[in-house]
């Protein structure tokens, strides 16, 4: 067992099997040591809360029923954005908060949160006319503190088509060109989580909360099932926060605390195509004929397209992209970019996610607010739902302020705006670009270098430490070893889908190398034949899930 300091925070032996992200050690620690706070849910909300709590001196345990970020937090549009839609609803306070958050998250994770100019084409009878776009984007920049070259530009028709020649010409009237940020949601979760663990939090994936520990009518911990061993254990705590996104109501119900407002789940899907097939230059936020807006987002050599917004009441754990969803998104893209005429067979991969929205009577899915909401139960359970990836830090700040109130402790205040996230140790954004250049100078292909630096940031040197060559197979193996040792990769899909994003953005690589990945994992983790077959089945069924509606 690892020895811990008296305060129970920093492990003395921070590196165990090469990692502070060691699941067995984490579970042993959770069983034996009570904590101030248990966080249920390893999405962006839960991980953000864990980091804020531990950085203010609380002892924290976080448990996730599947893999970290396996819920909504790996299935979003992956934008750190202010949300022009809030301006349309005159919610200046929210635009101000979310707008400023973009710059903060970019500063603390420059490798992961990239400035990305966005083009909003103005079309005849579109959702945002010239006036609203001009005033809106100006207010947006002001509220969000955007300066210099990043300020919005209003473009005429000619300038807009020069920027994006594939846009349809007959209805185009001009464009707004403004600053937003792009990220990788699952990597952001991992980066926040690793920062929390660096600070002393304990976290384990594949650990499902099945019940609460109740003492004198108050929730004082959780009963957890280790999904891999089927063993159950208890974590004692002073408080419990339920940050389970779409599952929030299930966990509230389990605590007999499902009163008042409830969740409304809305499904959104994305499709991935090759950038050669759809060669756009910028992220485009465009009108569909039905009055909704969609995104086309370039990401290295792919472009992803989305999203939909439809009421959802099926299995929360596995929302699927349907043939109708694919048809809807392709039609919208082909309407705005008519020379492209994307077909179903151009789609390489898909993903579907669930927005945990707060239900509002009489409103449709796309009209419901994206604001977060906190629920406090009679027995002390604190639940948080709604919100956005972009606002995770502020949501965490509000929750931990409340936790300090309830614990009646002196609150040192939130400092997560000053904590560089794991992998973000770069002087500035230019240094991120320099790191990419350095790898290409050493002989790595540009796409691979960009991918590695953006995914792993300043940890890329450690990852490539022993790499044999820059061939895909050798890099993949180096990533896998890094993932097992430093990012709690437990199952093959953790690696293929969330740590590397390859299932969505390089599916050919997954198809080619997944038997090898399973073989490497089997050797390293001493899997028996049964486990090998189970992993194979799980990867194949995931491959089927993201492509089945395309055949
Ligand atoms: P989740 O990520 O779902 O995490 C909850 C976790 O709790 C899950 O991992 C789950 O496995 C775990 N859990 C559940 N039950 C238990 C249990 N009993 N025990 C232990 N763990 C449990 N936001 C943006 O800012 N920008 C965007 O571009 C954007 N685009 C979006 C597009 C779509 C289609 C969708 C659906 C959402 C989008 N969002 C976006 C919103 C954003 O993705 C979500 O607000 C955010 O990811 C929610 O995170 P979460 O941690 O609350 O939930």
Coordinates of C-alpha atoms and ligand atoms in Angstrom, one line a residue:
X1 CA 0.0 0.0 0.0
X2 CA 1.1 3.5 -0.7
X3 CA 2.0 5.7 2.3
X4 CA 0.2 9.0 2.6
X5 CA 1.2 12.2 4.3
X6 CA -0.5 13.1 7.6
X7 CA -3.0 15.3 5.8
X8 CA -4.0 12.4 3.7
X9 CA -3.5 14.4 0.6
X10 CA -0.3 14.1 -1.4
X11 CA 0.9 10.5 -1.7
X12 CA 4.5 10.2 -0.6
X13 CA 5.0 7.7 -3.2
X14 CA 3.3 9.5 -6.0
X15 CA 4.4 7.0 -8.6
X16 CA 3.0 3.6 -8.2
X17 CA 3.5 1.2 -11.1
X18 CA 4.5 4.5 -12.9
X19 CA 1.3 6.2 -12.0
X20 CA -0.8 8.1 -9.5
X21 CA -3.8 6.9 -11.5
X22 CA -3.7 3.3 -10.1
X23 CA -7.2 1.9 -9.7
X24 CA -6.4 -0.9 -7.2
X25 CA -4.6 1.6 -5.0
X26 CA -7.4 4.1 -5.3
X27 CA -10.1 1.5 -4.3
X28 CA -8.0 0.3 -1.3
X29 CA -7.7 3.9 -0.2
X30 CA -11.4 4.6 -0.6
X31 CA -12.3 1.5 1.5
X32 CA -10.0 2.4 4.3
X33 CA -10.1 6.2 4.6
X34 CA -13.2 8.4 5.1
X35 CA -13.4 11.6 3.1
X36 CA -15.0 15.0 3.3
X37 CA -16.7 14.6 -0.1
X38 CA -17.7 11.7 -2.4
X39 CA -18.4 12.8 -6.0
X40 CA -20.6 10.4 -8.0
X41 CA -19.9 10.7 -11.8
X42 CA -16.7 11.0 -13.8
X43 CA -17.9 13.4 -16.5
X44 CA -16.7 17.0 -16.8
X45 CA -19.1 18.1 -14.0
X46 CA -17.9 15.5 -11.4
X47 CA -14.2 15.9 -12.3
X48 CA -14.4 19.7 -12.2
X49 CA -16.1 19.5 -8.7
X50 CA -13.4 17.0 -7.5
X51 CA -10.6 19.4 -8.6
X52 CA -12.2 22.4 -7.0
X53 CA -12.8 20.6 -3.8
X54 CA -9.3 19.1 -3.4
X55 CA -7.6 22.3 -4.3
X56 CA -9.5 24.0 -1.5
X57 CA -8.2 21.4 1.0
X58 CA -11.1 18.9 1.1
X59 CA -10.4 15.2 0.9
X60 CA -12.2 13.8 -2.1
X61 CA -13.2 10.4 -3.6
X62 CA -14.7 10.2 -7.1
X63 CA -16.4 7.1 -8.5
X64 CA -17.5 6.5 -12.0
X65 CA -19.8 3.6 -13.0
X66 CA -18.2 3.0 -16.4
X67 CA -15.2 4.8 -17.8
X68 CA -14.4 8.5 -17.1
X69 CA -16.2 10.6 -19.7
X70 CA -18.2 7.7 -21.0
X71 CA -21.5 9.6 -20.6
X72 CA -22.3 12.9 -22.3
X73 CA -18.8 14.3 -21.7
X74 CA -17.3 12.4 -24.7
X75 CA -20.3 13.0 -26.9
X76 CA -20.7 16.7 -27.2
X77 CA -19.9 19.1 -30.1
X78 CA -16.6 19.7 -28.4
X79 CA -16.8 23.5 -28.5
X80 CA -15.9 25.8 -25.7
X81 CA -18.3 28.4 -26.7
X82 CA -20.3 31.3 -25.3
X83 CA -23.6 30.5 -26.9
X84 CA -25.0 33.1 -29.2
X85 CA -28.4 31.5 -28.4
X86 CA -28.2 33.0 -24.9
X87 CA -28.0 36.5 -26.4
X88 CA -31.1 35.8 -28.3
X89 CA -32.7 35.1 -25.0
X90 CA -31.2 38.3 -23.6
X91 CA -29.3 36.4 -20.9
X92 CA -26.4 38.8 -20.7
X93 CA -25.2 37.4 -17.4
X94 CA -24.8 33.9 -18.8
X95 CA -23.1 35.2 -22.0
X96 CA -20.7 37.2 -19.8
X97 CA -19.9 34.2 -17.5
X98 CA -19.5 31.6 -20.3
X99 CA -17.6 34.0 -22.6
X100 CA -15.0 34.7 -19.9
X101 CA -14.8 31.0 -19.1
X102 CA -13.6 30.3 -22.6
X103 CA -10.5 32.4 -22.1
X104 CA -9.8 30.9 -18.7
X105 CA -10.0 27.3 -19.9
X106 CA -7.8 28.2 -22.9
X107 CA -5.2 29.6 -20.5
X108 CA -5.2 26.6 -18.2
X109 CA -5.2 24.0 -20.9
X110 CA -3.7 25.6 -24.1
X111 CA -3.0 22.2 -25.7
X112 CA -6.6 21.2 -25.5
X113 CA -8.6 24.4 -26.0
X114 CA -7.8 25.9 -29.3
X115 CA -8.9 29.3 -30.6
X116 CA -11.0 28.6 -33.6
X117 CA -12.6 31.3 -35.7
X118 CA -16.2 30.5 -36.5
X119 CA -18.1 31.6 -39.5
X120 CA -21.8 32.3 -39.3
X121 CA -23.1 32.7 -42.8
X122 CA -26.0 35.1 -43.1
X123 CA -28.6 33.8 -45.5
X124 CA -31.9 35.0 -46.8
X125 CA -34.6 34.4 -44.1
X126 CA -31.9 32.9 -41.7
X127 CA -32.2 32.7 -37.9
X128 CA -29.8 35.6 -37.3
X129 CA -30.1 38.6 -39.7
X130 CA -27.3 41.1 -40.3
X131 CA -28.4 43.5 -37.6
X132 CA -28.8 40.9 -34.8
X133 CA -25.5 39.2 -35.8
X134 CA -23.6 42.5 -35.9
X135 CA -25.0 43.8 -32.6
X136 CA -25.0 40.3 -31.1
X137 CA -21.4 39.6 -31.9
X138 CA -20.2 43.0 -30.8
X139 CA -22.0 42.6 -27.4
X140 CA -20.7 39.0 -27.3
X141 CA -17.1 40.2 -27.7
X142 CA -17.6 43.0 -25.2
X143 CA -19.1 40.7 -22.5
X144 CA -16.6 38.0 -23.1
X145 CA -13.6 40.4 -23.1
X146 CA -12.4 39.6 -26.6
X147 CA -9.7 41.9 -27.9
X148 CA -7.6 42.8 -31.0
X149 CA -7.7 40.6 -34.1
X150 CA -10.0 38.2 -32.3
X151 CA -12.9 40.7 -32.4
X152 CA -15.8 39.9 -34.6
X153 CA -15.7 40.9 -38.3
X154 CA -18.8 41.4 -40.4
X155 CA -18.2 40.2 -43.9
X156 CA -20.0 40.9 -47.2
X157 CA -21.1 38.2 -49.5
X158 CA -17.9 38.2 -51.6
X159 CA -15.7 38.0 -48.5
X160 CA -17.8 35.2 -47.0
X161 CA -17.6 33.1 -50.2
X162 CA -13.9 33.7 -50.5
X163 CA -13.5 32.4 -46.9
X164 CA -15.7 29.4 -47.5
X165 CA -16.2 28.8 -51.2
X166 CA -18.4 25.7 -50.7
X167 CA -21.3 27.7 -49.2
X168 CA -24.4 28.0 -51.3
X169 CA -24.4 31.2 -53.3
X170 CA -28.0 31.9 -54.1
X171 CA -29.2 32.6 -50.5
X172 CA -25.9 33.9 -49.1
X173 CA -25.9 37.6 -48.0
X174 CA -22.7 37.9 -45.9
X175 CA -21.3 36.5 -42.7
X176 CA -20.1 37.1 -39.2
X177 CA -16.6 35.8 -38.3
X178 CA -15.9 35.6 -34.6
X179 CA -13.8 33.9 -31.9
X180 CA -14.7 30.6 -30.3
X181 CA -12.7 27.6 -29.0
X182 CA -12.6 24.0 -30.0
X183 CA -11.6 21.1 -27.6
X184 CA -11.7 17.4 -27.1
X185 CA -14.3 16.8 -24.4
X186 CA -13.1 13.4 -23.2
X187 CA -9.5 14.6 -23.0
X188 CA -10.6 17.7 -21.1
X189 CA -12.2 15.4 -18.6
X190 CA -9.1 13.4 -18.3
X191 CA -6.9 16.5 -17.9
X192 CA -9.1 17.9 -15.1
X193 CA -9.3 14.5 -13.4
X194 CA -5.5 14.0 -13.5
X195 CA -5.1 17.5 -12.0
X196 CA -7.5 16.6 -9.2
X197 CA -5.5 13.4 -8.6
X198 CA -2.3 15.3 -8.7
X199 CA -3.7 17.5 -5.9
X200 CA -4.6 14.4 -3.8
X201 CA -8.1 13.3 -4.9
X202 CA -8.8 9.6 -5.3
X203 CA -10.7 8.4 -8.3
X204 CA -11.8 5.0 -9.8
X205 CA -13.6 4.1 -12.9
X206 CA -15.9 1.0 -13.2
X207 CA -17.2 1.7 -9.7
X208 CA -21.0 2.2 -9.6
X209 CA -22.8 3.8 -6.6
X210 CA -25.6 1.3 -5.8
X211 CA -26.8 2.8 -2.6
X212 CA -26.2 5.4 0.1
X213 CA -24.8 5.2 3.6
X214 CA -27.4 6.8 5.9
X215 CA -26.6 7.9 9.5
X216 CA -29.3 9.7 11.5
X217 CA -31.4 10.3 8.3
X218 CA -28.4 12.0 6.6
X219 CA -26.4 10.7 3.7
X220 CA -22.9 10.0 5.0
X221 CA -21.3 8.1 2.2
X222 CA -22.0 5.6 -0.6
X223 CA -22.2 1.9 -1.2
X224 CA -20.2 1.1 -4.4
X225 CA -20.0 -2.0 -6.6
X226 CA -16.7 -2.6 -8.3
X227 CA -18.1 -3.5 -11.7
X228 CA -15.0 -5.6 -12.7
X229 CA -14.8 -7.8 -9.5
X230 CA -18.5 -7.5 -8.5
X231 CA -17.3 -6.8 -5.0
X232 CA -19.1 -4.1 -3.0
X233 CA -17.6 -1.6 -0.5
X234 CA -18.5 1.5 1.4
X235 CA -17.0 4.9 1.2
X236 CA -17.6 7.0 4.3
X237 CA -18.0 10.8 3.8
X238 CA -19.4 13.9 5.3
X239 CA -21.2 14.9 2.1
X240 CA -22.1 13.4 -1.3
X241 CA -22.5 15.2 -4.6
X242 CA -24.4 13.6 -7.4
X243 CA -22.9 14.8 -10.7
X244 CA -24.2 12.0 -12.9
X245 CA -25.5 14.1 -15.9
X246 CA -28.4 12.2 -17.5
X247 CA -28.5 9.8 -14.5
X248 CA -29.0 12.6 -12.0
X249 CA -32.7 11.8 -11.4
X250 CA -32.0 8.0 -11.0
X251 CA -29.5 8.8 -8.2
X252 CA -31.9 11.4 -6.7
X253 CA -34.7 8.7 -6.7
X254 CA -32.4 6.2 -5.0
X255 CA -32.0 8.8 -2.2
X256 CA -35.7 9.3 -2.1
X257 CA -35.0 12.9 -3.2
X258 CA -36.7 13.2 -6.6
X259 CA -38.9 16.2 -5.8
X260 CA -39.5 19.4 -7.7
X261 CA -37.8 19.9 -11.1
X262 CA -36.8 16.9 -13.1
X263 CA -34.5 16.2 -16.0
X264 CA -35.5 16.2 -19.7
X265 CA -33.1 14.2 -21.9
X266 CA -32.5 15.4 -25.5
X267 CA -30.4 13.4 -27.9
X268 CA -27.8 15.0 -30.2
X269 CA -25.8 13.1 -32.9
X270 CA -22.7 13.9 -34.9
X271 CA -21.3 12.4 -38.1
X272 CA -17.6 12.3 -39.1
X273 CA -16.5 12.6 -42.8
X274 CA -13.1 13.0 -44.4
X275 CA -11.9 16.5 -44.9
X276 CA -10.8 15.6 -48.4
X277 CA -14.5 14.9 -49.1
X278 CA -15.7 18.0 -47.4
X279 CA -12.8 20.5 -47.6
X280 CA -14.0 23.4 -45.4
X281 CA -11.5 25.9 -44.0
X282 CA -13.3 27.0 -40.8
X283 CA -15.9 25.9 -38.3
X284 CA -19.2 26.9 -39.8
X285 CA -22.4 27.5 -37.8
X286 CA -25.1 27.4 -40.4
X287 CA -28.9 27.6 -40.8
X288 CA -31.0 24.6 -41.7
X289 CA -34.3 25.0 -43.5
X290 CA -36.3 24.0 -40.4
X291 CA -34.9 27.0 -38.5
X292 CA -32.3 25.1 -36.4
X293 CA -28.6 25.7 -36.6
X294 CA -25.9 23.1 -37.1
X295 CA -22.1 23.0 -36.9
X296 CA -19.5 21.7 -39.4
X297 CA -16.2 21.5 -37.5
X298 CA -12.9 20.7 -39.1
X299 CA -10.5 18.6 -36.9
X300 CA -7.1 17.8 -38.4
X301 CA -8.0 15.6 -41.4
X302 CA -11.7 15.0 -40.6
X303 CA -14.8 17.2 -40.4
X304 CA -17.6 16.5 -38.0
X305 CA -21.2 17.6 -38.4
X306 CA -24.1 18.1 -36.0
X307 CA -26.2 18.1 -34.2
X308 CA -29.8 17.0 -33.7
X309 CA -32.0 17.8 -30.7
X310 CA -34.7 15.3 -30.0
X311 CA -36.6 14.1 -26.9
X312 CA -35.1 10.8 -25.6
X313 CA -36.6 8.2 -23.2
X314 CA -34.7 5.0 -24.0
X315 CA -31.7 3.4 -22.4
X316 CA -29.5 6.2 -21.0
X317 CA -26.3 4.2 -21.2
X318 CA -26.4 3.7 -25.0
X319 CA -28.0 6.4 -27.1
X320 CA -27.7 5.4 -30.8
X321 CA -27.5 7.3 -34.0
X322 CA -30.4 6.3 -36.2
X323 CA -30.7 6.3 -40.0
X324 CA -33.1 9.2 -39.7
X325 CA -30.6 11.2 -37.7
X326 CA -28.0 10.6 -40.4
X327 CA -30.4 11.6 -43.1
X328 CA -31.3 14.8 -41.2
X329 CA -27.8 16.0 -40.8
X330 CA -26.7 15.1 -44.3
X331 CA -29.7 16.9 -45.8
X332 CA -28.9 20.0 -43.7
X333 CA -25.2 20.0 -44.9
X334 CA -26.2 19.4 -48.5
X335 CA -28.7 22.2 -48.3
X336 CA -26.0 24.7 -47.3
X337 CA -23.1 23.2 -49.2
X338 CA -24.9 22.0 -52.3
X339 CA -21.8 21.2 -54.5
X340 CA -20.7 18.6 -51.9
X341 CA -23.7 16.3 -51.9
X342 CA -22.5 14.1 -49.1
X343 CA -23.9 10.6 -49.1
X344 CA -24.4 8.0 -46.3
X345 CA -21.3 6.1 -47.5
X346 CA -19.2 9.2 -47.0
X347 CA -19.9 9.0 -43.2
X348 CA -17.0 7.2 -41.5
X349 CA -18.2 7.2 -37.9
X350 CA -20.9 8.7 -35.6
X351 CA -21.7 9.4 -32.0
X352 CA -24.8 10.2 -30.0
X353 CA -25.1 12.0 -26.7
X354 CA -27.8 13.0 -24.2
X355 CA -28.2 16.6 -22.9
X356 CA -29.3 16.5 -19.3
X357 CA -31.7 19.5 -19.5
X358 CA -34.0 20.8 -16.8
X359 CA -37.5 20.2 -17.9
X360 CA -39.6 23.3 -18.6
X361 CA -43.3 22.9 -19.2
X362 CA -44.5 23.7 -22.7
X363 CA -41.1 24.0 -24.3
X364 CA -39.6 21.8 -27.0
X365 CA -36.1 20.2 -26.7
X366 CA -34.2 23.0 -28.5
X367 CA -36.0 25.8 -26.6
X368 CA -35.1 24.5 -23.1
X369 CA -32.5 26.3 -21.1
X370 CA -28.9 25.0 -21.0
X371 CA -28.4 26.5 -17.5
X372 CA -27.3 24.3 -14.6
X373 CA -29.4 23.8 -11.6
X374 CA -28.5 22.5 -8.1
X375 CA -30.9 20.4 -6.0
X376 CA -30.4 19.9 -2.2
X377 CA -32.3 17.0 -0.6
X378 CA -33.6 16.8 3.0
X379 CA -31.0 14.1 3.7
X380 CA -28.1 16.3 2.5
X381 CA -27.6 14.9 -1.1
X382 CA -26.5 17.7 -3.4
X383 CA -27.2 17.1 -7.1
X384 CA -26.2 19.2 -10.0
X385 CA -27.6 18.9 -13.6
X386 CA -27.8 20.8 -16.8
X387 CA -25.1 23.3 -17.9
X388 CA -22.4 23.0 -20.5
X389 CA -18.9 21.6 -20.8
X390 CA -17.8 25.2 -21.2
X391 CA -19.1 26.3 -17.8
X392 CA -17.8 23.3 -15.8
X393 CA -15.4 25.4 -13.7
X394 CA -18.1 27.8 -12.6
X395 CA -20.5 25.0 -11.8
X396 CA -17.9 23.4 -9.7
X397 CA -17.2 26.7 -7.9
X398 CA -20.9 27.1 -7.0
X399 CA -21.1 23.5 -5.7
X400 CA -18.0 23.7 -3.6
X401 CA -19.0 27.0 -2.1
X402 CA -22.2 25.3 -1.0
X403 CA -20.3 22.3 0.3
X404 CA -18.2 24.6 2.5
X405 CA -21.4 26.2 3.8
X406 CA -22.9 22.9 4.7
X407 CA -19.6 21.7 6.3
X408 CA -19.5 25.0 8.2
X409 CA -15.8 25.4 7.3
X410 CA -13.8 28.5 6.4
X411 CA -13.9 28.7 2.7
X412 CA -10.5 29.6 1.2
X413 CA -12.3 30.4 -2.2
X414 CA -11.9 28.9 -5.6
X415 CA -8.6 29.1 -7.4
X416 CA -9.1 26.7 -10.3
X417 CA -8.7 29.6 -12.7
X418 CA -5.0 29.6 -11.7
X419 CA -4.4 25.8 -11.8
X420 CA -2.8 24.7 -15.0
X421 CA -4.5 21.5 -16.1
X422 CA -2.5 18.3 -16.4
X423 CA -0.6 18.4 -19.7
X424 CA -1.1 22.2 -20.1
X425 CA 2.4 23.2 -19.0
X426 CA 3.1 25.5 -22.0
X427 CA 4.2 29.2 -21.7
X428 CA 1.5 30.2 -24.2
X429 CA -0.4 29.0 -27.2
X430 CA 2.6 29.6 -29.5
X431 CA 4.6 27.1 -27.4
X432 CA 1.9 24.4 -28.3
X433 CA 2.5 25.1 -32.0
X434 CA 6.2 25.0 -31.4
X435 CA 5.9 21.5 -29.8
X436 CA 4.1 20.3 -33.0
X437 CA 6.9 21.8 -35.2
X438 CA 9.6 20.1 -33.1
X439 CA 8.0 16.7 -33.7
X440 CA 7.7 17.3 -37.4
X441 CA 11.3 18.3 -37.6
X442 CA 12.2 15.0 -35.9
X443 CA 10.4 13.3 -38.8
X444 CA 6.9 12.8 -37.6
X445 CA 4.0 13.4 -40.0
X446 CA 2.2 16.8 -39.4
X447 CA -1.2 15.2 -38.6
X448 CA 0.2 12.8 -36.1
X449 CA 2.3 15.5 -34.4
X450 CA -0.7 17.8 -34.1
X451 CA -2.9 14.9 -32.8
X452 CA -0.3 13.9 -30.2
X453 CA 0.4 17.4 -28.9
X454 CA -3.2 18.4 -28.8
X455 CA -4.2 15.1 -27.0
X456 CA -1.4 14.8 -24.5
X457 CA 0.1 18.3 -24.3
X458 CA 3.2 18.6 -22.3
X459 CA 3.1 14.8 -21.4
X460 CA 3.9 14.0 -25.0
X461 CA 7.7 13.7 -24.2
X462 CA 7.0 11.1 -21.5
X463 CA 4.7 9.2 -23.8
X464 CA 7.2 9.1 -26.6
X465 CA 10.1 8.4 -24.3
X466 CA 10.7 4.8 -25.4
X467 CA 9.0 4.8 -28.8
X468 CA 10.8 2.7 -31.4
X469 CA 9.7 4.6 -34.5
X470 CA 7.1 7.1 -35.6
X471 CA 5.1 4.4 -37.4
X472 CA 1.5 4.3 -36.4
X473 CA 1.8 0.9 -34.7
X474 CA 4.7 2.0 -32.5
X475 CA 3.0 5.2 -31.5
X476 CA -0.2 3.4 -30.8
X477 CA 1.7 1.0 -28.5
X478 CA 3.4 4.0 -26.7
X479 CA 0.0 5.6 -26.2
X480 CA -1.5 2.4 -24.8
X481 CA 1.3 2.0 -22.3
X482 CA 1.0 5.6 -21.3
X483 CA -2.8 5.2 -21.0
X484 CA -2.5 2.1 -18.8
X485 CA 0.1 3.6 -16.6
X486 CA -1.1 7.2 -16.4
X487 CA -4.8 7.4 -17.4
X488 CA -6.5 4.3 -15.9
X489 CA -7.1 2.6 -19.2
X490 CA -8.9 -0.6 -18.0
X491 CA -10.7 -1.8 -21.1
X492 CA -9.8 -1.6 -24.8
X493 CA -12.6 0.8 -25.6
X494 CA -11.4 3.3 -22.9
X495 CA -8.3 3.6 -25.0
X496 CA -9.7 3.4 -28.5
X497 CA -12.7 5.6 -27.9
X498 CA -12.0 8.2 -25.2
X499 CA -8.2 8.5 -24.5
X500 CA -7.3 8.6 -28.2
X501 CA -10.6 9.6 -29.9
X502 CA -9.7 7.1 -32.7
X503 CA -13.0 5.4 -32.8
X504 CA -14.5 8.6 -34.1
X505 CA -11.6 10.3 -35.8
X506 CA -9.5 7.4 -37.2
X507 CA -11.8 4.4 -37.4
X508 CA -9.6 2.7 -40.0
X509 CA -6.8 2.6 -37.5
X510 CA -9.1 1.0 -35.0
X511 CA -10.3 -1.6 -37.5
X512 CA -6.8 -2.4 -38.4
X513 CA -5.1 -2.5 -35.0
X514 CA -7.7 -3.4 -32.4
X515 CA -6.7 -7.1 -32.2
X516 CA -3.1 -5.9 -31.6
X517 CA -4.2 -3.5 -28.9
X518 CA -6.1 -6.3 -27.2
X519 CA -3.1 -8.5 -27.5
X520 CA -0.8 -5.9 -26.0
X521 CA -3.3 -5.2 -23.1
X522 CA -3.7 -9.0 -22.5
X523 CA 0.1 -9.3 -22.1
X524 CA 0.5 -6.3 -19.9
X525 CA -2.5 -6.8 -17.7
X526 CA -2.4 -10.7 -17.7
X527 CA -5.8 -11.2 -19.2
X528 CA -7.1 -14.8 -19.6
X529 CA -8.7 -16.0 -22.8
X530 CA -12.2 -15.3 -21.5
X531 CA -11.3 -11.6 -20.9
X532 CA -9.6 -11.4 -24.3
X533 CA -12.8 -12.7 -26.0
X534 CA -15.0 -10.3 -24.0
X535 CA -12.8 -7.3 -24.9
X536 CA -12.9 -8.3 -28.6
X537 CA -16.7 -8.6 -28.5
X538 CA -17.0 -5.2 -26.8
X539 CA -14.8 -3.4 -29.4
X540 CA -16.6 -5.1 -32.3
X541 CA -20.0 -4.2 -30.9
X542 CA -18.9 -0.5 -30.5
X543 CA -17.5 -0.5 -34.1
X544 CA -20.9 -1.8 -35.2
X545 CA -22.7 0.8 -33.1
X546 CA -21.0 3.7 -34.7
X547 CA -21.4 2.5 -38.2
X548 CA -24.4 0.1 -38.4
X549 CA -26.9 2.7 -39.6
X550 CA -24.6 3.6 -42.5
X551 CA -24.9 0.3 -44.4
Ligands
LIG1 P1 -21.8 13.1 -18.0 O1 -20.7 13.4 -18.9 O2 -22.9 12.2 -18.6 O3 -21.2 12.4 -16.7 C1 -22.0 11.7 -15.8 C2 -21.3 10.4 -15.4 O4 -21.9 9.8 -14.2 C3 -21.3 9.4 -16.5 O5 -20.0 9.1 -16.9 C4 -22.0 8.2 -15.8 O6 -21.4 7.0 -16.2 C5 -21.7 8.5 -14.3 N1 -22.7 7.7 -13.5 C6 -24.0 7.6 -13.7 N2 -24.6 6.9 -12.7 C7 -23.6 6.5 -11.9 C8 -23.5 5.8 -10.7 N3 -24.6 5.2 -10.1 N4 -22.3 5.6 -10.1 C9 -21.2 6.2 -10.6 N5 -21.2 6.9 -11.7 C10 -22.4 7.1 -12.3 N6 -21.4 21.7 -24.0 C11 -20.5 22.6 -24.4 O7 -20.0 23.4 -23.6 N7 -20.1 22.7 -25.7 C12 -20.6 22.0 -26.7 O8 -20.2 22.0 -27.8 C13 -21.6 21.0 -26.3 N8 -22.2 20.3 -27.2 C14 -23.1 19.3 -26.9 C15 -23.6 18.5 -27.9 C16 -24.4 17.4 -27.5 C17 -25.0 16.6 -28.6 C18 -24.7 17.2 -26.2 C19 -25.5 16.0 -25.8 C20 -24.2 18.0 -25.2 C21 -23.4 19.1 -25.5 N9 -22.8 19.9 -24.6 C22 -21.9 20.9 -24.9 C23 -23.2 19.8 -23.1 C24 -22.1 19.0 -22.4 O9 -21.6 18.0 -23.1 C25 -22.7 18.5 -21.1 O10 -23.3 19.5 -20.4 C26 -21.7 17.8 -20.2 O11 -20.8 16.9 -20.9 C27 -22.4 17.1 -19.0 O12 -21.4 16.5 -18.2 P2 -21.7 15.7 -16.9 O13 -20.5 15.4 -16.2 O14 -22.7 16.5 -16.1 O15 -22.5 14.4 -17.4

